[in-house]
mmCIF file of C-alpha atoms in Angstrom:
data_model
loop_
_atom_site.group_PDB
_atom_site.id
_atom_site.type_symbol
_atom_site.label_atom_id
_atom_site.label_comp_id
_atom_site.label_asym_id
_atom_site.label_seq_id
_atom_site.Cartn_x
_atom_site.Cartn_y
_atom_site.Cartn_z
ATOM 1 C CA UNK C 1 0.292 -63.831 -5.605
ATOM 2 C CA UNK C 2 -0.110 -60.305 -6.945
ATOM 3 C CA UNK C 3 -3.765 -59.096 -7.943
ATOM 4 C CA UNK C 4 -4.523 -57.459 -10.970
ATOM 5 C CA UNK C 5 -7.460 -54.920 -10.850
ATOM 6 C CA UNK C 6 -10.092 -55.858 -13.554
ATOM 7 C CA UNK C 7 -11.648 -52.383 -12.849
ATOM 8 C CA UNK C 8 -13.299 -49.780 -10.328
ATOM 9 C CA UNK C 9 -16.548 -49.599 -8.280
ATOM 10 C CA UNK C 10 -18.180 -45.930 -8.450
ATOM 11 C CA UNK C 11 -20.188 -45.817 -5.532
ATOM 12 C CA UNK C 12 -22.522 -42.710 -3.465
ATOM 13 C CA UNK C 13 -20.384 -44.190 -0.475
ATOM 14 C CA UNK C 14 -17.396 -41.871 -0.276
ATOM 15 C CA UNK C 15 -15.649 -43.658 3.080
ATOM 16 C CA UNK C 16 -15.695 -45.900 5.473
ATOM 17 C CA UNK C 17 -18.251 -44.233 7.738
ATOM 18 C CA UNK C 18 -21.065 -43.833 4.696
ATOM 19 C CA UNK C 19 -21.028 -47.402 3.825
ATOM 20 C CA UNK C 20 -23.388 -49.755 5.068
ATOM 21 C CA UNK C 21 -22.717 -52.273 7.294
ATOM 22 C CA UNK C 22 -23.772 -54.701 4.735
ATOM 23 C CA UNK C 23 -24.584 -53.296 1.503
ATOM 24 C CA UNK C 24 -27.823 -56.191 1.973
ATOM 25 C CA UNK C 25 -29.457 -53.217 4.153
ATOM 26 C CA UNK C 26 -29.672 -50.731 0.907
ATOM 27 C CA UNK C 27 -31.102 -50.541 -1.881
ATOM 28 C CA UNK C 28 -28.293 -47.571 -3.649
ATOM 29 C CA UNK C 29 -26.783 -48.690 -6.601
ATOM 30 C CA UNK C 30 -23.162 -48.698 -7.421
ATOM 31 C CA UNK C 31 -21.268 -49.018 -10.692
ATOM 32 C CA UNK C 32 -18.488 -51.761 -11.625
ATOM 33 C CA UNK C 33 -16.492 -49.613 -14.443
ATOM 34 C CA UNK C 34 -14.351 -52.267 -15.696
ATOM 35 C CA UNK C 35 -11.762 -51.782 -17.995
ATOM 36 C CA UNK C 36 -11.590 -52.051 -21.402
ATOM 37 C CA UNK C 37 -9.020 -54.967 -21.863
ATOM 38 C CA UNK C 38 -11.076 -57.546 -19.889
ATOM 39 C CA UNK C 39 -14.570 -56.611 -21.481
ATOM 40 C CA UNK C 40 -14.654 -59.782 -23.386
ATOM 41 C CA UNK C 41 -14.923 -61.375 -20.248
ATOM 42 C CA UNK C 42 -18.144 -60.285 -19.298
ATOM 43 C CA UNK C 43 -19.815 -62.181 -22.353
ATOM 44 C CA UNK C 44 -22.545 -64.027 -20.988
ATOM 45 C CA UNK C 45 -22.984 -62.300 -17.384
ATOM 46 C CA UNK C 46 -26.100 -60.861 -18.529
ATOM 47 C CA UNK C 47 -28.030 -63.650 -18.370
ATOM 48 C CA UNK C 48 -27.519 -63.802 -14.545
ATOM 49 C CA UNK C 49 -29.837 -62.413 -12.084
ATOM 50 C CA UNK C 50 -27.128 -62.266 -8.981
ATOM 51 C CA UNK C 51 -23.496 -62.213 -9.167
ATOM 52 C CA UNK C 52 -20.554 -62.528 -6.888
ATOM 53 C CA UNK C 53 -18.204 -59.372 -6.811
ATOM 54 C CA UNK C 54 -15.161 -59.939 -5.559
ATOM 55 C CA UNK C 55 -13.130 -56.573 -4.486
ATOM 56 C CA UNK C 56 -9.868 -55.306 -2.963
ATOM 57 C CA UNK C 57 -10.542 -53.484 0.407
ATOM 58 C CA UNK C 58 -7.917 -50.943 -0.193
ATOM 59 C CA UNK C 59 -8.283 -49.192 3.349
ATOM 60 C CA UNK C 60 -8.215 -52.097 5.130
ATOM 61 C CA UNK C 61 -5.617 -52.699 8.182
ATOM 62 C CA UNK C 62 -3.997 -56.035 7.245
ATOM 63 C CA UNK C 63 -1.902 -56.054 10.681
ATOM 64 C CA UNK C 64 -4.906 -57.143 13.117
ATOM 65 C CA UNK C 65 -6.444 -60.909 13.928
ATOM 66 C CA UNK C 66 -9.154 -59.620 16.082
ATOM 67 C CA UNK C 67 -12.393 -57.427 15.759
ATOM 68 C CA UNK C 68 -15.304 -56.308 17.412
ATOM 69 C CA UNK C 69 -18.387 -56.339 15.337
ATOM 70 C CA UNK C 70 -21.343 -54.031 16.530
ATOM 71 C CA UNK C 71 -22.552 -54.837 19.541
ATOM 72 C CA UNK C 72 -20.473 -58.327 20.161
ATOM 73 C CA UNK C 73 -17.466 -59.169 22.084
ATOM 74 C CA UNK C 74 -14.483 -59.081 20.396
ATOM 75 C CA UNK C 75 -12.985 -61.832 18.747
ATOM 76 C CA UNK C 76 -10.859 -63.389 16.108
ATOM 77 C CA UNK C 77 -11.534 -61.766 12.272
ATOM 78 C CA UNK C 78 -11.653 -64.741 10.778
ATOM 79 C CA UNK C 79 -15.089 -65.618 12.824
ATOM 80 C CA UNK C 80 -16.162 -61.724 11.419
ATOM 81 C CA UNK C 81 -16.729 -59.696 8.090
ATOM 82 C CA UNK C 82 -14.643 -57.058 9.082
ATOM 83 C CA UNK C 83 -12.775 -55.737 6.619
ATOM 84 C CA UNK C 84 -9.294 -55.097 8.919
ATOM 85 C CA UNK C 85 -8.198 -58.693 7.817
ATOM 86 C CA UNK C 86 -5.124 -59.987 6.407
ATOM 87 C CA UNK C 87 -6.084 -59.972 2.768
ATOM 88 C CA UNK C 88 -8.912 -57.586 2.683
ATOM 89 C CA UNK C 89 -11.013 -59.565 0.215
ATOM 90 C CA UNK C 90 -14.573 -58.405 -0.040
ATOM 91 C CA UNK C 91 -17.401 -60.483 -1.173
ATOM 92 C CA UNK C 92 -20.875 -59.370 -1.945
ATOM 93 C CA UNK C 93 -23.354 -61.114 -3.333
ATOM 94 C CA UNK C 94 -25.298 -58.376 -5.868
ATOM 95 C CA UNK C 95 -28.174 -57.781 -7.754
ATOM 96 C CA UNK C 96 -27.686 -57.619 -11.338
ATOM 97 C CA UNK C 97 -29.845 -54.632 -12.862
ATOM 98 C CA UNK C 98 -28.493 -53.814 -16.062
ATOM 99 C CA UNK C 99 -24.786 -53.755 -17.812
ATOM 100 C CA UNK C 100 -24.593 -51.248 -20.735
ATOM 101 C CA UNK C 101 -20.944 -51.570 -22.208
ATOM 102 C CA UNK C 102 -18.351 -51.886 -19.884
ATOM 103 C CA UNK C 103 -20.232 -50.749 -16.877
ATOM 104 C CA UNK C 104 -22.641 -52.847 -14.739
ATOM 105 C CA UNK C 105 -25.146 -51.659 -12.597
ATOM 106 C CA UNK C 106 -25.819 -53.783 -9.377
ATOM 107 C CA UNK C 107 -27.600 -53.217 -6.076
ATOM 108 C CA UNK C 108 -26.278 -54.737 -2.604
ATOM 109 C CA UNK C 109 -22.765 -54.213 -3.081
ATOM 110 C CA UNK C 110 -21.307 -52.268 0.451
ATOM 111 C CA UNK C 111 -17.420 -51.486 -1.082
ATOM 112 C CA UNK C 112 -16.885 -47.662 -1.378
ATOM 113 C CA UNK C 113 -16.127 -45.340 -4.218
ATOM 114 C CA UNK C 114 -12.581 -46.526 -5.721
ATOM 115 C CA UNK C 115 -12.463 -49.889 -4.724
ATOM 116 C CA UNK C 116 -10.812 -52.110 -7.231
ATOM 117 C CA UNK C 117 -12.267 -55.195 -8.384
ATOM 118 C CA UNK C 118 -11.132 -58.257 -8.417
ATOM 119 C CA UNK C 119 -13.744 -60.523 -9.973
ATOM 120 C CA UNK C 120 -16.972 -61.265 -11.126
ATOM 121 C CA UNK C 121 -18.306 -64.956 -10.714
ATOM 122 C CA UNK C 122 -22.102 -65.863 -11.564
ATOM 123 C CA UNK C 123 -23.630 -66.734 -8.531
ATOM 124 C CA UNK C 124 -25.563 -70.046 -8.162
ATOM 125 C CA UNK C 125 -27.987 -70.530 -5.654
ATOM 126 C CA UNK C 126 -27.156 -74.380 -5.385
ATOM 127 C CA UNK C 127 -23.871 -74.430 -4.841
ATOM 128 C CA UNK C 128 -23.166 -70.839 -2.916
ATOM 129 C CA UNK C 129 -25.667 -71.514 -0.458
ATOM 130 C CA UNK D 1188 -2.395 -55.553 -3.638
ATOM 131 C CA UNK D 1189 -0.209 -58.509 -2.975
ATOM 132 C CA UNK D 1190 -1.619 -61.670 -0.887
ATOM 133 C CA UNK D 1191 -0.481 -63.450 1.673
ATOM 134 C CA UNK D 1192 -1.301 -66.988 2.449
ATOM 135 C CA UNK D 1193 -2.613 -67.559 5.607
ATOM 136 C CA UNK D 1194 -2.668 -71.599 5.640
ATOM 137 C CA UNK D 1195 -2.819 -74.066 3.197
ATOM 138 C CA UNK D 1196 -5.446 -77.102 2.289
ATOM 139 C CA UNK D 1197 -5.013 -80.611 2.729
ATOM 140 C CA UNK D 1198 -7.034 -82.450 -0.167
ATOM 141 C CA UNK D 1199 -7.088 -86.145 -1.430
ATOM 142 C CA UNK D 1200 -7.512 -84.270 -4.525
ATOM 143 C CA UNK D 1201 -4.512 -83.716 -5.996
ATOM 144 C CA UNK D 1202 -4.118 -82.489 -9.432
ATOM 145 C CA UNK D 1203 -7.012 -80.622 -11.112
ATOM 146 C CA UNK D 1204 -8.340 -83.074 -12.891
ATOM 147 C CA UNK D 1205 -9.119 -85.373 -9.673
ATOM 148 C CA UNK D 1206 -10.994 -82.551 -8.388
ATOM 149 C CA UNK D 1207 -14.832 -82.192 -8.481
ATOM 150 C CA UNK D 1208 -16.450 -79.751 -10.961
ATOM 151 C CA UNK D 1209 -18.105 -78.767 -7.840
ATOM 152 C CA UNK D 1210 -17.111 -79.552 -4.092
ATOM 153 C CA UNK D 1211 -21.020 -79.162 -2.981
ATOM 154 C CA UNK D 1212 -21.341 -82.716 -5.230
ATOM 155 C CA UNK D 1213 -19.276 -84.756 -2.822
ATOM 156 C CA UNK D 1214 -18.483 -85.583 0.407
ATOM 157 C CA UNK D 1215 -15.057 -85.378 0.740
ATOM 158 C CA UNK D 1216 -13.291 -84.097 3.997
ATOM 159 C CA UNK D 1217 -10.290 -81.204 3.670
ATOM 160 C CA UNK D 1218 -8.291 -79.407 5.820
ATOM 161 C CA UNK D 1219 -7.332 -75.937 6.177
ATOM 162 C CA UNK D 1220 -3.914 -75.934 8.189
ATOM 163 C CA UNK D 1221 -3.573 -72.341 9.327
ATOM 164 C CA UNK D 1222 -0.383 -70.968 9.531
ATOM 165 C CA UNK D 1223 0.673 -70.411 13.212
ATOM 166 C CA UNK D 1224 0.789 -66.850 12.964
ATOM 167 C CA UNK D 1225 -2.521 -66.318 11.907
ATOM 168 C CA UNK D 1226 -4.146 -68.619 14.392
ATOM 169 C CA UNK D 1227 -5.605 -66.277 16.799
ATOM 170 C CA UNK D 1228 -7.723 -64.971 13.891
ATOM 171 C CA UNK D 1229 -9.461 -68.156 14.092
ATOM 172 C CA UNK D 1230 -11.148 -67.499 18.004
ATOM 173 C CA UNK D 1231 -14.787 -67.702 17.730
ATOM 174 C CA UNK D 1232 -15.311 -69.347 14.194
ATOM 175 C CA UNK D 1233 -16.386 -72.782 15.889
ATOM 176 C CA UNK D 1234 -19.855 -71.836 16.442
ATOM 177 C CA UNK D 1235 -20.693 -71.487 12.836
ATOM 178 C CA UNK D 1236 -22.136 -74.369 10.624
ATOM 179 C CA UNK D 1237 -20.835 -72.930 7.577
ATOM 180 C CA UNK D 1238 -17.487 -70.713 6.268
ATOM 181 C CA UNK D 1239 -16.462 -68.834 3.401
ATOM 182 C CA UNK D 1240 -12.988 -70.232 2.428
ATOM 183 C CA UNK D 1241 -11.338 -67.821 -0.128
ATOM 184 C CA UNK D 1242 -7.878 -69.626 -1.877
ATOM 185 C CA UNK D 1243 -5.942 -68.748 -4.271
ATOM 186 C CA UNK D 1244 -5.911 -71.206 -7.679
ATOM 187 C CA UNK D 1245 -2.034 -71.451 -7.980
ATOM 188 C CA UNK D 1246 -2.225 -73.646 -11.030
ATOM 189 C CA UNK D 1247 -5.023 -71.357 -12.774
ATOM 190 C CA UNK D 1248 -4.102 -69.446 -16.118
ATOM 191 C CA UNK D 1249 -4.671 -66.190 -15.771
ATOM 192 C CA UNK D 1250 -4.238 -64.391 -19.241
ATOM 193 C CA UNK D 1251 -7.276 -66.049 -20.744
ATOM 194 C CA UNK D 1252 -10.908 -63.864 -20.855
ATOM 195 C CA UNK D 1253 -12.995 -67.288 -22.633
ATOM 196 C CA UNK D 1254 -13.960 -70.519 -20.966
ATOM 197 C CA UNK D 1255 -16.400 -73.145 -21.603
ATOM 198 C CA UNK D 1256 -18.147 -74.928 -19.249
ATOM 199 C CA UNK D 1257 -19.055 -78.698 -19.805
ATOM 200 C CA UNK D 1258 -21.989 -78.992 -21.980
ATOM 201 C CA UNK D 1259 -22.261 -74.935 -22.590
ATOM 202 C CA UNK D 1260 -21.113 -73.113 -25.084
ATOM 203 C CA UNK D 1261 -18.074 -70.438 -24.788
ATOM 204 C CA UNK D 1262 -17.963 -67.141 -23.397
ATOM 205 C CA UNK D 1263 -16.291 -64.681 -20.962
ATOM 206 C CA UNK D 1264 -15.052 -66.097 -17.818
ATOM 207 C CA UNK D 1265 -16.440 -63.609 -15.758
ATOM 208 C CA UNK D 1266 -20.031 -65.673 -16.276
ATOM 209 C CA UNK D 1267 -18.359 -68.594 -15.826
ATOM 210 C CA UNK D 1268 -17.121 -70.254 -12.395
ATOM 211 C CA UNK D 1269 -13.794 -71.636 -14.375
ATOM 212 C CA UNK D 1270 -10.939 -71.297 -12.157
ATOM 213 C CA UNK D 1271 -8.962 -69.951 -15.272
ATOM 214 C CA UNK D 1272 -9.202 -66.120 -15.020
ATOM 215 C CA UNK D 1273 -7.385 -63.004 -14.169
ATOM 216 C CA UNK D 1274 -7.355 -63.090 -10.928
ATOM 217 C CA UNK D 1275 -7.603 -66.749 -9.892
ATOM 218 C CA UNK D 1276 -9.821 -66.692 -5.795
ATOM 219 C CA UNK D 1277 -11.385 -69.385 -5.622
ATOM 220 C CA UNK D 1278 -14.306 -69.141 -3.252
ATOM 221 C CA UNK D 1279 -16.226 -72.221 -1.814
ATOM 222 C CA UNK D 1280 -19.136 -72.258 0.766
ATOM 223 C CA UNK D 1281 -17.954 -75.425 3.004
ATOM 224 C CA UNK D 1282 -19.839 -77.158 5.822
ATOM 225 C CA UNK D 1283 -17.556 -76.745 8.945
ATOM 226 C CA UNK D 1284 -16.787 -80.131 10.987
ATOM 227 C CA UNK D 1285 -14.301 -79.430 13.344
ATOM 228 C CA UNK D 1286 -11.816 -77.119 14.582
ATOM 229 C CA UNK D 1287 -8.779 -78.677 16.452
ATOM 230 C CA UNK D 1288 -5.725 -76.116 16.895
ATOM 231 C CA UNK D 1289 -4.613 -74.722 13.640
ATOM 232 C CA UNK D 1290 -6.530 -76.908 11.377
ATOM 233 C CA UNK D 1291 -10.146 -76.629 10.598
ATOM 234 C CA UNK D 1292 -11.983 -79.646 8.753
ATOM 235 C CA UNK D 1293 -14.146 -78.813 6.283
ATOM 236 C CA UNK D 1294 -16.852 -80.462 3.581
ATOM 237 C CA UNK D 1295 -17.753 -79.135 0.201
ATOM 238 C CA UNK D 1296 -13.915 -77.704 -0.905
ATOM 239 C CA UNK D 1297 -13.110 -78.610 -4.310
ATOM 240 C CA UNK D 1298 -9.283 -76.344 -3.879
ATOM 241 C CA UNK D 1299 -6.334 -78.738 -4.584
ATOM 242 C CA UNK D 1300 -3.682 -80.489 -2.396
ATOM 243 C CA UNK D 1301 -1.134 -77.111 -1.570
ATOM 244 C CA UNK D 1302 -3.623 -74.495 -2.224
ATOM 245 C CA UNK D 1303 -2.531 -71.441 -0.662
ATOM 246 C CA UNK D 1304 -5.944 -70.409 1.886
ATOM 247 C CA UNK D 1305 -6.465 -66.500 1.922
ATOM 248 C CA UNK D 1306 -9.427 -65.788 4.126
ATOM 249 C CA UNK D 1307 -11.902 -67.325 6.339
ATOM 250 C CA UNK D 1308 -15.392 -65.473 6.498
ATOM 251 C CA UNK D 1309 -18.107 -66.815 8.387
ATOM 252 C CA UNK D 1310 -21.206 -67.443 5.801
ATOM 253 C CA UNK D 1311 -24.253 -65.473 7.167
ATOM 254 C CA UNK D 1312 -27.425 -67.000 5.368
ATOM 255 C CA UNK D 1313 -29.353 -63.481 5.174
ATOM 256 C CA UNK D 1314 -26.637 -61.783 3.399
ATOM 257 C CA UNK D 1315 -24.958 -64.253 1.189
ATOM 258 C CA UNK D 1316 -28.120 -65.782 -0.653
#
């Protein structure tokens, strides 16, 4: 089970500590650069007004099974969204604004600058909520 | 970025073409048996109604960039919710029933008998719709 990056996120957050605790609470916009041999797969995604972006958390601790989130008590990770998880998996749901080439512009998303992505999966409100 | 299954799913649905298009469309009860290692990730998780259960599509092909859904015409995968595509996570939002030890019971999974289970999130209604 080895991932392949489909491309990069270009984001204003530069770490950690500038991203938001859900990228939900912002309104910045970040970049999904994705490269040029899986472009064809993005035929059609305009049409969507959210999408699910799935993304590598690449500074993630994959040794711990607890977390604390902000002001809780600690607990296992699998009850949190920390990132510090076994296979650092993030999932945002976005805002689709606009995708001009290769490059999509969406709103919401909290991974930082130089995150890999994973994938991109329409999202639909029937069945993902 | 290579994963590591944390548990695996229990299904009546066994090949791909027993399973639903969708899980939401059925009733069906599966179970995530979590691997014993990972098990204290799982303190806490019981008091939500729903979870995010990522898993990884081990029969998926992963060198095509085209599907078709039923009824639509073709076009990239990436619009598409086809679990043939690069990097094959499948990701289901599943009512949770019960937690007893190691294995969590779950509605709404449409993953296949053997499916190797990645992550656990709880699903937070504010951020994920």
């Amino acid at each position: 089970m080895i991932l392949k990056p489909i491309g990069v996120v270009k984001s204003e957050y530069k770490s950690r500590k500038e991203a938001p605790r859900q990228g939900r609470l912002k309104e910045d916009v970040s970049v999904l650069e994705i490269f040029e041999e899986y472009r064809e797969g993005l035929e059609g995604l305009e049409r969507f007004e959210k999408i699910v972006v799935l993304y590598w958390m690449h500074e993630a601790d994959r040794g711990v099974l607890k977390a604390k989130p902000p002001g809780e008590s600690e607990r296992g990770v699998f009850s949190t969204r920390s990132p510090d998880r076994p296979n650092p998996i993030g999932y945002s749901v976005c805002k689709l604004l606009k995708i001009e080439g290769s490059k999509i512009y969406v709103m919401w998303l909290d991974a930082i600058d130089g995150t890999p992505v994973l994938d991109i999966k329409p999202f639909i409100k029937e069945i993902d909520c």
